[in-house]
CSV table of C-alpha atoms in Angstrom, one decimal:
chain,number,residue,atom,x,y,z
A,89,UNK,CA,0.0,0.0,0.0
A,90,UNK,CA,1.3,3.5,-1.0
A,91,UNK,CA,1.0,6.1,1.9
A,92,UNK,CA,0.9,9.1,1.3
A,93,UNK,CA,2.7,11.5,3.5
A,94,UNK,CA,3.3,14.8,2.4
A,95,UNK,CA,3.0,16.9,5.4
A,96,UNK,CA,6.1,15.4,7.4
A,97,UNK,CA,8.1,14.9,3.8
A,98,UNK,CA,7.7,18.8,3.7
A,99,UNK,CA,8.5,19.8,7.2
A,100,UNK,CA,11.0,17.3,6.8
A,101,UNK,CA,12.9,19.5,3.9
A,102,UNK,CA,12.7,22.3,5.9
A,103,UNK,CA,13.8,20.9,9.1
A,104,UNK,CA,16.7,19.6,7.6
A,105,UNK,CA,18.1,22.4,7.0
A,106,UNK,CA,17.3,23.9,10.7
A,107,UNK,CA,19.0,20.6,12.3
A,108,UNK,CA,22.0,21.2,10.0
A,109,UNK,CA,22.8,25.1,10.8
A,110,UNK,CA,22.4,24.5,14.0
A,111,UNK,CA,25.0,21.9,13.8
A,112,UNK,CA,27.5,23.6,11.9
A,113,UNK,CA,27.0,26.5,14.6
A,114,UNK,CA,27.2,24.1,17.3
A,115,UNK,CA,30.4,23.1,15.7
A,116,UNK,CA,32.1,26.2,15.6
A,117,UNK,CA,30.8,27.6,19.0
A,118,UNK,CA,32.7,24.4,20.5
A,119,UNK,CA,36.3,26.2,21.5
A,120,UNK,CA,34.4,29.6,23.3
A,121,UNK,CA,30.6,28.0,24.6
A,122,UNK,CA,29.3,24.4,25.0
A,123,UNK,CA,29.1,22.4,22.2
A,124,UNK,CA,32.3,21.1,19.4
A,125,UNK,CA,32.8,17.7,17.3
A,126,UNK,CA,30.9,15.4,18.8
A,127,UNK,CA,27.3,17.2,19.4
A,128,UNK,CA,28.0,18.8,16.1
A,129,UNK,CA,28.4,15.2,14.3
A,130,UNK,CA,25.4,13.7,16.2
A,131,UNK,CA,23.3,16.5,15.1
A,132,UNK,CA,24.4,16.1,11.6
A,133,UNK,CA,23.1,12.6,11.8
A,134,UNK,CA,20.1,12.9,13.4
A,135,UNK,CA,19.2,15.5,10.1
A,136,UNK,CA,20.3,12.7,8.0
A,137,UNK,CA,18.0,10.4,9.8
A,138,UNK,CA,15.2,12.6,9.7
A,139,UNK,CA,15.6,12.5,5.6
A,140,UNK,CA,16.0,9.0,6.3
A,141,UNK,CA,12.8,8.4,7.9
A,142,UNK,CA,11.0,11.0,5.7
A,143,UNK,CA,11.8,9.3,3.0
A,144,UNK,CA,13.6,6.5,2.0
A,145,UNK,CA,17.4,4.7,2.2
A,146,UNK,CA,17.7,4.4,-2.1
A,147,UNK,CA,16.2,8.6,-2.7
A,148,UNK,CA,18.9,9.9,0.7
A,149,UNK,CA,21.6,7.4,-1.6
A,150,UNK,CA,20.7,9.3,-4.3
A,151,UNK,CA,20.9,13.0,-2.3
A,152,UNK,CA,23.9,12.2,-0.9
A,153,UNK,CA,26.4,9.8,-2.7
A,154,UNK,CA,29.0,9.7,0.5
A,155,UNK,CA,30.5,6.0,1.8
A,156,UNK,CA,30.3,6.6,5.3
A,157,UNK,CA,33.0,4.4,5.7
A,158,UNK,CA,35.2,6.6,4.0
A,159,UNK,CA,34.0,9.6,6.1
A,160,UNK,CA,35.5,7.7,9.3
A,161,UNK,CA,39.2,7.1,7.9
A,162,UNK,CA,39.3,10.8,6.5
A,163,UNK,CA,38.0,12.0,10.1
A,164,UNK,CA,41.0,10.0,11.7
A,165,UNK,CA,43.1,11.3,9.4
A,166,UNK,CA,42.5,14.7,10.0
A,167,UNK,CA,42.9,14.0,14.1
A,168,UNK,CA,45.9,12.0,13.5
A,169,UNK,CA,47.2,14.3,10.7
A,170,UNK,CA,46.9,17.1,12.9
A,171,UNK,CA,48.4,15.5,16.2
A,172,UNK,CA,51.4,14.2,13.7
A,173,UNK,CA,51.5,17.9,12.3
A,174,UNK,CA,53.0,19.2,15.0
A,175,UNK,CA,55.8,16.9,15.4
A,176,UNK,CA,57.3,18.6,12.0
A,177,UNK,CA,58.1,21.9,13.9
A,178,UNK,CA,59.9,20.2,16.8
A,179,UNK,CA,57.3,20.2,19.2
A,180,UNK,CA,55.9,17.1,21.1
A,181,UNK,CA,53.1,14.9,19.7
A,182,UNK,CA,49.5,17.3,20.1
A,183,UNK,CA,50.9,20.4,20.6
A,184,UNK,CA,48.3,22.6,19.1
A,185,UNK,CA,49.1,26.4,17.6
A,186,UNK,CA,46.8,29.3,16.9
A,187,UNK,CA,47.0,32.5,15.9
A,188,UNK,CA,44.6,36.1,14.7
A,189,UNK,CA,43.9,36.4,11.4
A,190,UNK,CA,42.5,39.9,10.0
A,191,UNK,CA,39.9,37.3,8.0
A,192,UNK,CA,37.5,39.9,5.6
A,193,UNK,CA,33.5,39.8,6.7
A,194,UNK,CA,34.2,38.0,10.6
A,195,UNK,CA,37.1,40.5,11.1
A,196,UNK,CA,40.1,39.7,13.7
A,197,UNK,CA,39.5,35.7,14.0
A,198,UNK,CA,41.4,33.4,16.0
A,199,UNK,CA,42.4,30.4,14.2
A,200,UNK,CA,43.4,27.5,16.1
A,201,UNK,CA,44.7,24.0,14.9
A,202,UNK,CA,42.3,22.1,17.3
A,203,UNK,CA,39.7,23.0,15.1
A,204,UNK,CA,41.2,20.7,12.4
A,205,UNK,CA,41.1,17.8,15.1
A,206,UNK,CA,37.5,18.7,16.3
A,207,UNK,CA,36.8,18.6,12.6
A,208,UNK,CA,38.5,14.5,12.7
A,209,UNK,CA,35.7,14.1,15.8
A,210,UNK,CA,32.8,15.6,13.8
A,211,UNK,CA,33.6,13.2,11.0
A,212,UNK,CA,34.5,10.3,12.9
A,213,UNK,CA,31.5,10.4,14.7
A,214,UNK,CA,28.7,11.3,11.3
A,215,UNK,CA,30.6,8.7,9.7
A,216,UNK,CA,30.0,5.7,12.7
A,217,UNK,CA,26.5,6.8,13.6
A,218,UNK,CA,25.4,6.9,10.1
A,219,UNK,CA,27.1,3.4,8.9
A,220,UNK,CA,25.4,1.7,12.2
A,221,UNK,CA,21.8,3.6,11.1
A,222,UNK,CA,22.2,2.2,7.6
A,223,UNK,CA,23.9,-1.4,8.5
A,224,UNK,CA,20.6,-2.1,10.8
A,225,UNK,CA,18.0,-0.4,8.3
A,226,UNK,CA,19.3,-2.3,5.5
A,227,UNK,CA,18.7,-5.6,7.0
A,228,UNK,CA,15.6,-7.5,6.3
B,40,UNK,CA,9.9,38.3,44.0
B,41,UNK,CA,10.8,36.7,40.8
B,42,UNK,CA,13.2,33.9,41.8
B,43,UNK,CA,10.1,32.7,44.0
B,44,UNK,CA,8.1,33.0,40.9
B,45,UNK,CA,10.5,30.6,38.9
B,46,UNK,CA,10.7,28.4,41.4
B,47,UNK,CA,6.8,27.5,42.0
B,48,UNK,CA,7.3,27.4,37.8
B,49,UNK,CA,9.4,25.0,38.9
B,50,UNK,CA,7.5,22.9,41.0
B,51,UNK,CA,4.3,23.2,38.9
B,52,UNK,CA,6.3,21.7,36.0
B,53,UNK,CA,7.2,18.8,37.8
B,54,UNK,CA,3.6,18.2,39.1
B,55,UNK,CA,2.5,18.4,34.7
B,56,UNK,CA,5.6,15.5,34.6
B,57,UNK,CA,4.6,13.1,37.1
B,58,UNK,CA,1.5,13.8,35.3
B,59,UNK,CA,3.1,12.3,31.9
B,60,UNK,CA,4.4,9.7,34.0
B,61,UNK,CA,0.9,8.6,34.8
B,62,UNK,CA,0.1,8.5,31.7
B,63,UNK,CA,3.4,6.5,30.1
B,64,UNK,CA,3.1,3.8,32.6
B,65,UNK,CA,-0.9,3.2,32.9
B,66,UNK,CA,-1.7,4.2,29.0
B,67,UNK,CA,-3.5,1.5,27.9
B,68,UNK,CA,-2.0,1.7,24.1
B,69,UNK,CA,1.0,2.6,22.5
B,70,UNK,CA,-0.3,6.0,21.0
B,71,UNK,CA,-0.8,7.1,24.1
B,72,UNK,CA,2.7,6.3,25.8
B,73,UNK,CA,4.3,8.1,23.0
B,74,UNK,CA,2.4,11.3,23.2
B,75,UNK,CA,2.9,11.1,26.9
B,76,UNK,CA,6.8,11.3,25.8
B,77,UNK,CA,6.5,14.5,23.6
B,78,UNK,CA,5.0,15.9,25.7
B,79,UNK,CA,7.3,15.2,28.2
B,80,UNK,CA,10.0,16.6,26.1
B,81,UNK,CA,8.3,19.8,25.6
B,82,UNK,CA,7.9,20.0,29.6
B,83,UNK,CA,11.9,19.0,29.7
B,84,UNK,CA,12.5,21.8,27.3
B,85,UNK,CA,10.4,24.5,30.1
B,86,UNK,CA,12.2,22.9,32.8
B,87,UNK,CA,15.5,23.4,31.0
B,88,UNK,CA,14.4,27.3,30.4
B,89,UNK,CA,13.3,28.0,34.0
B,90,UNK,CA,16.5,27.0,35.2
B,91,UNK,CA,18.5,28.3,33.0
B,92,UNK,CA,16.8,31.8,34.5
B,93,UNK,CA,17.2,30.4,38.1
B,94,UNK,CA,20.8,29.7,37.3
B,95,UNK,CA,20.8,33.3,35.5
B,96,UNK,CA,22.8,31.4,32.5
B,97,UNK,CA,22.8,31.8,28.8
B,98,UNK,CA,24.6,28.1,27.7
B,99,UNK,CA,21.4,26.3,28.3
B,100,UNK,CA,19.7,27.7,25.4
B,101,UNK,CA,21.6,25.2,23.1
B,102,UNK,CA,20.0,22.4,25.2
B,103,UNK,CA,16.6,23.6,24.2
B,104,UNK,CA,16.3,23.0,20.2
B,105,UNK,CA,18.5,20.7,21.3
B,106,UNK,CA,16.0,18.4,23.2
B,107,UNK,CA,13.1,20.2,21.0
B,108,UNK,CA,14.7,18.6,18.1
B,109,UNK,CA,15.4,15.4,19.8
B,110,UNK,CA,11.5,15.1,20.8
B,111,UNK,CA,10.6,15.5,17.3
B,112,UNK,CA,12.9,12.8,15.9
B,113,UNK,CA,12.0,10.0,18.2
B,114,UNK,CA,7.9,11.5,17.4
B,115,UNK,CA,8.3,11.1,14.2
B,116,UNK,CA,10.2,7.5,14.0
B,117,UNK,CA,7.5,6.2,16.9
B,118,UNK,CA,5.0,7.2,14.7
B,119,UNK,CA,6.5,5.7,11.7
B,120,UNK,CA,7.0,2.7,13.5
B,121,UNK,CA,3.3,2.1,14.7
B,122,UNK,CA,2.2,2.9,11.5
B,123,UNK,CA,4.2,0.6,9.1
B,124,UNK,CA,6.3,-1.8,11.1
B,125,UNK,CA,9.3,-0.5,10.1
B,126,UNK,CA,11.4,2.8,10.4
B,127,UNK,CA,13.9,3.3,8.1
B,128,UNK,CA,12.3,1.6,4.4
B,129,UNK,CA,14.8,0.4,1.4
B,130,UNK,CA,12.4,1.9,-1.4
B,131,UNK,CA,8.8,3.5,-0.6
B,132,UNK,CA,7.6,2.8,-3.8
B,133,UNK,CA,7.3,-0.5,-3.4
């Protein structure tokens, strides 16, 4: 039987995008307020879900064509990339280094190198909930 | 004056909840248990925002949409689940 539900498949396209700005925002409010890598990839997930139960696992293939298992090694490559980074300038393993950047619209920015390894986290952790979401919905 | 105020809030929220709880333990069908659990997450979100004033904090306001987001997820995939059996589908059309 064909249901037909297009209330929740339209608040569902515009939730999405709620769930996900407030993610990335979460993301980047992580060094200075509560929040970083981890709540940032969960709530990236639980937008992908809500496509997911909006609609169905072939159409959210179709929107977005991303291995999640790819997603995870490139996530610990960035956290181990940037923990290995340091070593080059004769520093010990994880020292992190920031600095202010005069960046053009946000102004005088500090940039920071944990960021990069928050960014690991937030792909790490889209990448595992995601593959475990799809591993168990797949199944019949 | 006013922290007395939040604080009966307070307390009258957590009357609604046991409420809710009443309701998610005795509910004599499924329906019912899971609106008793939205709306228990819309109470949590108050609860979160009254003490967030008592606490005179602003880093609880995340923790709002957050649960407010949260309550509609689990909603929606309850909801899917009574209806169809089965949350997450391979192809609709089918």
């Amino acid at each position: 039987m064909k249901t037909n539900d297009v209330i929740f498949q339209t608040v569902a396209k515009v939730v999405f995008f709620m769930i996900i700005f407030f993610a990335v925002r979460i993301f980047f409010a992580g060094h200075y307020y509560p929040g970083g890598g981890f709540v940032g990839g969960l709530l990236t997930s639980g937008a992908i879900v809500l496509l997911l139960l909006a609609f169905d696992l072939k159409t959210v293939k179709k929107i977005l064509p991303v291995d999640y298992k790819w997603l995870i090694s490139l996530g610990l490559l960035f956290a181990t990339g940037t923990a290995a980074g340091s070593v080059l300038f004769n520093v010990p393993f994880f020292t992190h280094a920031y600095d202010y950047f005069q960046l053009p619209l946000f102004g005088k920015t500090s940039l920071h190198t944990a960021m990069l390894f928050d960014l690991g986290v937030y792909l790490v952790v889209i990448g595992v909930t995601m593959t475990i979401i799809q591993t168990i919905g797949e199944s019949e | 004056m006013i922290d007395l105020v939040l604080k009966l809030t307070l307390v009258l929220l957590a009357i609604a909840m046991l409420g809710l709880v009443y309701r998610l333990v005795k509910g004599p069908t499924t329906p019912d248990r899971v609106v008793a659990l939205d709306a228990m997450g819309v109470n949590l979100v108050s609860i979160a925002a009254v003490l967030s004033m008592i606490l005179k904090t602003s880093n609880f306001l995340d923790i709002i949409l957050l649960i407010g987001i949260m309550a509609f997820l689990g909603t929606v995939a309850f909801a899917k689940f009574l209806e169809k059996g089965e949350i997450i589908e391979y192809d609709r059309d089918q």
